[in-house]
């Protein structure tokens, strides 16, 4: 009898041990399953975060306040530095039939920008609509007056301490003054300028690719700003960007020798005129308040648009011919503002028919 009781105790003990072992194994399995689930969920959340970031517009992001830098566009100033890193570049006629560029930089770090040249008053309009700090090396009397009138946060190379701008030796004055984003930021902070901005972009950027299916084929765009300055853009179908030429010469970057390219092109037709002032240097004014015809060009196609600017300090609105604000590809943009009588040509070959189309203004 005692022997039977001992056997039962041993059996019970074995069962208890087996139950404990089974419990430990089950707990371990549950823990592993939980960890695996958390890992999977973590990876899914990570992938979702990456996907969400990929859906965010890249060309205009963050809260850095832009710098709007006047860039010399005389042939002696070529090549220029930094144009490929600007989110927008405005090109407008100045005196003598030359054009000048204003490049806008946001959230980039550049060791060389330039050559930097003097201010013209109508460029201030586009600095204001981008909530940008206006950067220049010298100024016209009209620009000097408007900078004061509109209380523009500006950085003028002539008035700086000699460290914000410097002159390089491989070009000659006045085509050799350069700066950097680091030096501009230091100068802005020393002047107690606001260096952050919550302003929305002028352009309605979207993350989904914009293909202007209803537009005209646009492989080559020719824009004669004046008798002196003609700009041509050639479409690079492989990279889906336009390569920029000026006066028949491919434009390249001063530092990298890479071609200057742009994802988007906007053309605005509005007239410049010669100012009547005591200096008689042929300086220009711009009739840019109102509604003007234009084109939006991207990914090898072009549509007609209207460009609406209601006041000098208000954002330009770019609409299609049905009155809807255009959607713009996430990439850099050249805005070419040219006279209404400019013989702009947009040429391309329809792939389906093999026919060549030419739009001429």
PDB file of C-alpha atoms in Angstrom, residues 59-60 67-69 71 81-90 101-108 110 113 181 205 253 260-264 331-334:
ATOM      1  CA  UNK A  59      11.925  70.910 -52.982  1.00  0.00           C
ATOM      2  CA  UNK A  60      10.114  73.151 -50.476  1.00  0.00           C
ATOM      3  CA  UNK A  67      17.535  83.566 -49.241  1.00  0.00           C
ATOM      4  CA  UNK A  68      16.859  85.337 -52.551  1.00  0.00           C
ATOM      5  CA  UNK A  69      20.257  85.965 -54.142  1.00  0.00           C
ATOM      6  CA  UNK A  71      23.010  86.324 -59.613  1.00  0.00           C
ATOM      7  CA  UNK A  81      27.455  78.555 -58.796  1.00  0.00           C
ATOM      8  CA  UNK A  82      24.386  77.208 -57.028  1.00  0.00           C
ATOM      9  CA  UNK A  83      21.613  77.438 -59.634  1.00  0.00           C
ATOM     10  CA  UNK A  84      20.897  73.697 -59.534  1.00  0.00           C
ATOM     11  CA  UNK A  85      20.366  73.881 -55.761  1.00  0.00           C
ATOM     12  CA  UNK A  86      17.875  76.778 -55.913  1.00  0.00           C
ATOM     13  CA  UNK A  87      14.216  75.826 -55.628  1.00  0.00           C
ATOM     14  CA  UNK A  88      13.251  78.737 -57.905  1.00  0.00           C
ATOM     15  CA  UNK A  89      15.200  81.003 -60.230  1.00  0.00           C
ATOM     16  CA  UNK A  90      13.650  84.168 -61.695  1.00  0.00           C
ATOM     17  CA  UNK A 101      18.780  86.009 -62.164  1.00  0.00           C
ATOM     18  CA  UNK A 102      17.412  85.776 -58.641  1.00  0.00           C
ATOM     19  CA  UNK A 103      17.973  82.344 -57.108  1.00  0.00           C
ATOM     20  CA  UNK A 104      16.020  81.212 -54.040  1.00  0.00           C
ATOM     21  CA  UNK A 105      17.637  78.819 -51.563  1.00  0.00           C
ATOM     22  CA  UNK A 106      15.905  77.012 -48.706  1.00  0.00           C
ATOM     23  CA  UNK A 107      17.265  74.229 -46.513  1.00  0.00           C
ATOM     24  CA  UNK A 108      20.500  73.758 -48.480  1.00  0.00           C
ATOM     25  CA  UNK A 110      26.323  75.694 -50.237  1.00  0.00           C
ATOM     26  CA  UNK A 113      26.869  81.051 -54.559  1.00  0.00           C
ATOM     27  CA  UNK A 181      24.673  79.909 -47.166  1.00  0.00           C
ATOM     28  CA  UNK A 205       3.876  71.524 -55.511  1.00  0.00           C
ATOM     29  CA  UNK A 253      27.748  74.835 -62.677  1.00  0.00           C
ATOM     30  CA  UNK A 260      22.211  73.533 -65.274  1.00  0.00           C
ATOM     31  CA  UNK A 261      18.854  71.763 -65.393  1.00  0.00           C
ATOM     32  CA  UNK A 262      15.303  72.388 -64.271  1.00  0.00           C
ATOM     33  CA  UNK A 263      12.253  70.217 -63.667  1.00  0.00           C
ATOM     34  CA  UNK A 264       9.741  73.001 -64.323  1.00  0.00           C
ATOM     35  CA  UNK A 331      11.499  69.924 -58.405  1.00  0.00           C
ATOM     36  CA  UNK A 332      13.301  73.162 -59.186  1.00  0.00           C
ATOM     37  CA  UNK A 333      11.694  75.829 -61.365  1.00  0.00           C
ATOM     38  CA  UNK A 334      12.976  78.542 -63.693  1.00  0.00           C
TER      39      UNK A 334
END
